[in-house]
Structure formats: C-alpha cells, structure tokens
Amino acid sequence: MTSRVFSGIQPTGQITLGNYLGALKQFVALQDQADAYYCVVDMHAITMPQDPDQLKERIKDLASLYLAVGLNPEKSTLFVQSDVSAHSELGWILQCLVHMGELSRMTQFKEKGEGKEAVSAGLFTYPALMAADILLYQSHLVPVGEDQKQHLELTRDLAIRFNARFGDTFTIPEIMLLKQGARIMSLDDPNKKMSKSNPNPGSRIEMLDPPDVIRKKISRAVTDSDRFIRFDPEAKPAVSNLLTIFSLVTDQSIEDVVSAYDGKGYGDFKKELGEALVAHLTPIQTRYAEIRNSGEIERLLHLGAEKARATAATTMEAVRKNVGLGS
Ligand code: ATP
Ligand code: LTN
C-alpha cells in the first residue's frame, strides 16, 4: 500500500525560506513516493485576526507557491481546508476528546498568546483542528518543521485515545522531520526561529523577495564574534544557520561548504550565499508569477477539494458510527 502524506501551511503572510527548507521542499520530494495531500489551512489562520480581502488573496498566493516550488496537481492533492467541512466537524469531535491540560502545555499557544489582551478560544483549541486535518486522511507521514513536533505528538495521543475508546478508526501518524533544515533561524537573532510573523522583515528571507533584497538581508545577517567559518550550532549559531541554508540551497554537504570557505572571511561567504539564494529562488519566482496570473488556480483547488472531500467522507462515516452520532 502506498503511504499517505499530509501537511498544511497557514496563509498568514509571505512564505519564508524557513517554511520552504523545513516543509515545502520535502512536500515536493514526497509526492513521487506517496499519496500526498497538501492543504492551505485557512481555518487555522483565523485563530488570529485576519483581514478578509487579504486572506482571500493569501490563500491563492500560497496555493500558487505550492505549484511554483514543484508540486504537481496530478500527483498530489492540493486544496483549501475550509472547502472540506469535515475538518471542522472532526475538529469539534476531537475538542471533546482532548484535555484542557494538554492544550495548556502547547508552546505555540503560549508564544502566540503572550502579551495579547484578547486571545481567541480557537487559538487554544487549534491543536484539535490540526489533529483532525491529519487523521481525516488516515495519514501515515506528516512532514513539518521542528516547531510542530509537540502538535504531532498530541495528534498521535488523540488517535490512540480515540481508537482505544471507540474502536480502531484512525491510522497513527508519524512525524517526518529533516535532520537539517527543520529549524531555520532568524537572520537577526539565531536563537529564534525564522518566522513570517516577526515584525522585523530583515529577520527572514521571503520566497518572493527580489534579488537585491535577498542580497541585502544576507549581507546584514548577524554573524558570531570570531572570524572563522565553522559549523557549531552551540558556539556559533548564526554562522551555523547560514551554513545550513547554503548547504540546502546548493545541495552540498555542510563539510563541503565549510572547506570551500576555509581561510576566507564572512564577506565572501555572505556574498556567495546571497548569490546562491538568488539563483535558487529566481526560477521559483518566475513560475510563481506565471501561475498566479494564469487564473488556473481556482479550478485546480476546486478539483483538489472534491478529491479531499471524498477521502474525508469515508473517515467521517466511520467516526460518526463509532462515536454513536447522528439519526
Ligand atoms: P509563524 O512563522 O507565523 O509562526 P509558521 O511559519 O510557523 O508561522 P506555518 O506557515 O503554518 O506557520 O508553517 C508551515 C510549515 O513551515 C510548518 O511545517 C512549520 O513547522 C515550518 N516552519 C516554519 N518556520 C520554520 C523554520 N524557521 N524552519 C523550518 N521550518 C519551519
Ligand atoms: N500547525 C501548523 C500548520 C498546520 C499543519 C496541519 C501542519 C495545520 N494543520 C496539519 C501539518 C499537518 C503550523 O502552525 N505550522
């Protein structure tokens, strides 16, 4: 049996190099080996306030980027979460299974809610909706960045609990984390993950940044105090992060990159990293512009939603029956 893969990204801002290297790039690699479902998780986006017109555009932006990085709608199922109402339905049922204590321990909730006057209940119960996304498709593998590990562990616990209480219903999913790239750090602070919601745009490379902006952001990225280009995430987190990025966008091992810059300074290294990024991202940006302006995206998402709905319906039938719901 081919394995089933599921993952999702929120349409909440410009997709960063962190999202790409930690998640999107793996999505593309997996589509040849698995039956993959990739979702634009718009219902997750509204756990924080969103402007409706902007959200609509961002959904299409993100779907276009899925295609531009190489996802093929004939191989994978690409769709928007809110087009498949079973996500909300199973999300509710799982909210009735998850414990308040479990949700309180989620670090993403603590980070995103911190210092805010009003935090939505949806932001708190969000992991139940994420579990629903994954379990609806009987997913075996979930490629994500490291920040999602805790949510994946909770998803597994919920699937095990559900199966024990109501009979075998869900496949228990495995997390798929990259050894390298699972946590790309901010360019202005190597102790924080690169994030699309960081108020400082200089902290991240966005997938659609123009070449000069990419070069400038890399030239201004913080480095460590000594002058040596060495991979040591503990002692030299900033340079190690740049080495990881260099290695991933040029498909070289970190050792090869380090030896190529032996005896050279940060200046040369950053300049060439900027060029490597421009070379990697320019073709993606060209494809993105073609796709985004083609008017094809709505049709593709419509087809994707139909297929996703059919798969989700089979799971929901079993869920309703096993829980004892309905007339
Ligand atoms: P925010 O940055 O606003 O907190 P996010 O980028 O973490 O949001 P999503 O857009 O849903 O949220 O993330 C999509 C995927 O990208 C997830 O699998 C997430 O783990 C991964 N990801 C996000 N940031 C990084 C990063 N800095 N390094 C590696 N992977 C990342
Ligand atoms: N929680 C994730 C986004 C997300 C997701 C999913 C990822 C929602 N549903 C299902 C994988 C599988 C985030 O914030 N990055």
PDB file of C-alpha atoms and ligand atoms in Angstrom, residues 7-12 15-24 27 41 62 108 112 126 143-149 181-186 192-198, ligand 1:
ATOM      1  CA  SER A   7       0.748  18.590   5.589  1.00  0.00           C
ATOM      2  CA  GLY A   8      -0.523  22.145   5.771  1.00  0.00           C
ATOM      3  CA  ILE A   9       0.699  25.721   5.790  1.00  0.00           C
ATOM      4  CA  GLN A  10      -1.179  28.764   7.063  1.00  0.00           C
ATOM      5  CA  PRO A  11      -1.945  31.570   4.579  1.00  0.00           C
ATOM      6  CA  THR A  12      -0.924  34.206   7.112  1.00  0.00           C
ATOM      7  CA  ILE A  15       6.186  32.290   2.955  1.00  0.00           C
ATOM      8  CA  THR A  16       9.747  32.282   4.263  1.00  0.00           C
ATOM      9  CA  LEU A  17      12.863  30.352   3.456  1.00  0.00           C
ATOM     10  CA  GLY A  18      12.256  28.572   6.798  1.00  0.00           C
ATOM     11  CA  ASN A  19       8.847  27.286   5.614  1.00  0.00           C
ATOM     12  CA  TYR A  20      10.446  26.225   2.352  1.00  0.00           C
ATOM     13  CA  LEU A  21      13.530  24.446   3.688  1.00  0.00           C
ATOM     14  CA  GLY A  22      11.714  22.930   6.680  1.00  0.00           C
ATOM     15  CA  ALA A  23       8.489  21.874   4.984  1.00  0.00           C
ATOM     16  CA  LEU A  24       7.693  22.756   1.353  1.00  0.00           C
ATOM     17  CA  PHE A  27       6.454  18.111   0.161  1.00  0.00           C
ATOM     18  CA  VAL A  41      -5.038  25.747   6.287  1.00  0.00           C
ATOM     19  CA  LEU A  62       0.087  30.192  -1.111  1.00  0.00           C
ATOM     20  CA  GLN A 108       2.846  27.653  20.230  1.00  0.00           C
ATOM     21  CA  LYS A 112       1.351  33.427  20.122  1.00  0.00           C
ATOM     22  CA  TYR A 126      -6.120  24.804  17.436  1.00  0.00           C
ATOM     23  CA  PRO A 143       6.403  16.444   7.014  1.00  0.00           C
ATOM     24  CA  VAL A 144       6.752  19.588   9.179  1.00  0.00           C
ATOM     25  CA  GLY A 145       9.336  21.827  10.798  1.00  0.00           C
ATOM     26  CA  GLU A 146      10.520  21.196  14.326  1.00  0.00           C
ATOM     27  CA  ASP A 147       8.154  23.714  15.919  1.00  0.00           C
ATOM     28  CA  GLN A 148       5.260  21.345  15.089  1.00  0.00           C
ATOM     29  CA  LYS A 149       6.666  18.327  16.934  1.00  0.00           C
ATOM     30  CA  GLY A 181      16.578  22.464   7.873  1.00  0.00           C
ATOM     31  CA  ALA A 182      13.905  21.514  10.421  1.00  0.00           C
ATOM     32  CA  ARG A 183      14.605  24.768  12.248  1.00  0.00           C
ATOM     33  CA  ILE A 184      15.971  27.653  10.193  1.00  0.00           C
ATOM     34  CA  MET A 185      16.801  30.536  12.497  1.00  0.00           C
ATOM     35  CA  SER A 186      16.181  34.296  12.220  1.00  0.00           C
ATOM     36  CA  LYS A 192      14.686  32.487  17.402  1.00  0.00           C
ATOM     37  CA  LYS A 193      13.165  30.535  14.521  1.00  0.00           C
ATOM     38  CA  MET A 194      12.789  32.356  11.217  1.00  0.00           C
ATOM     39  CA  SER A 195       9.133  33.392  11.208  1.00  0.00           C
ATOM     40  CA  LYS A 196       6.765  35.073   8.780  1.00  0.00           C
ATOM     41  CA  SER A 197       5.126  36.923  11.648  1.00  0.00           C
ATOM     42  CA  ASN A 198       8.290  38.519  13.085  1.00  0.00           C
TER      43      ASN A 198
HETATM   44  P1  ATP B   1       4.797  31.788  12.005  1.00  0.00           P
HETATM   45  O1  ATP B   1       6.144  31.932  11.415  1.00  0.00           O
HETATM   46  O2  ATP B   1       3.901  32.940  11.754  1.00  0.00           O
HETATM   47  O3  ATP B   1       4.823  31.314  13.422  1.00  0.00           O
HETATM   48  P2  ATP B   1       4.739  29.371  10.718  1.00  0.00           P
HETATM   49  O4  ATP B   1       5.518  29.741   9.504  1.00  0.00           O
HETATM   50  O5  ATP B   1       5.396  28.615  11.791  1.00  0.00           O
HETATM   51  O6  ATP B   1       4.066  30.661  11.236  1.00  0.00           O
HETATM   52  P3  ATP B   1       3.091  27.780   9.020  1.00  0.00           P
HETATM   53  O7  ATP B   1       3.047  28.702   7.903  1.00  0.00           O
HETATM   54  O8  ATP B   1       1.837  27.034   9.172  1.00  0.00           O
HETATM   55  O9  ATP B   1       3.439  28.543  10.348  1.00  0.00           O
HETATM   56  O10 ATP B   1       4.305  26.764   8.873  1.00  0.00           O
HETATM   57  C1  ATP B   1       4.390  25.920   7.782  1.00  0.00           C
HETATM   58  C2  ATP B   1       5.468  24.907   7.941  1.00  0.00           C
HETATM   59  O11 ATP B   1       6.750  25.545   7.962  1.00  0.00           O
HETATM   60  C3  ATP B   1       5.378  24.085   9.219  1.00  0.00           C
HETATM   61  O12 ATP B   1       5.664  22.741   8.904  1.00  0.00           O
HETATM   62  C4  ATP B   1       6.459  24.659  10.087  1.00  0.00           C
HETATM   63  O13 ATP B   1       6.957  23.717  11.003  1.00  0.00           O
HETATM   64  C5  ATP B   1       7.507  25.028   9.054  1.00  0.00           C
HETATM   65  N1  ATP B   1       8.397  26.093   9.529  1.00  0.00           N
HETATM   66  C6  ATP B   1       8.019  27.313   9.951  1.00  0.00           C
HETATM   67  N2  ATP B   1       9.088  28.053  10.296  1.00  0.00           N
HETATM   68  C7  ATP B   1      10.179  27.252  10.101  1.00  0.00           C
HETATM   69  C8  ATP B   1      11.598  27.435  10.278  1.00  0.00           C
HETATM   70  N3  ATP B   1      12.083  28.583  10.738  1.00  0.00           N
HETATM   71  N4  ATP B   1      12.424  26.423   9.951  1.00  0.00           N
HETATM   72  C9  ATP B   1      11.930  25.250   9.474  1.00  0.00           C
HETATM   73  N5  ATP B   1      10.609  25.012   9.295  1.00  0.00           N
HETATM   74  C10 ATP B   1       9.740  25.990   9.598  1.00  0.00           C
END
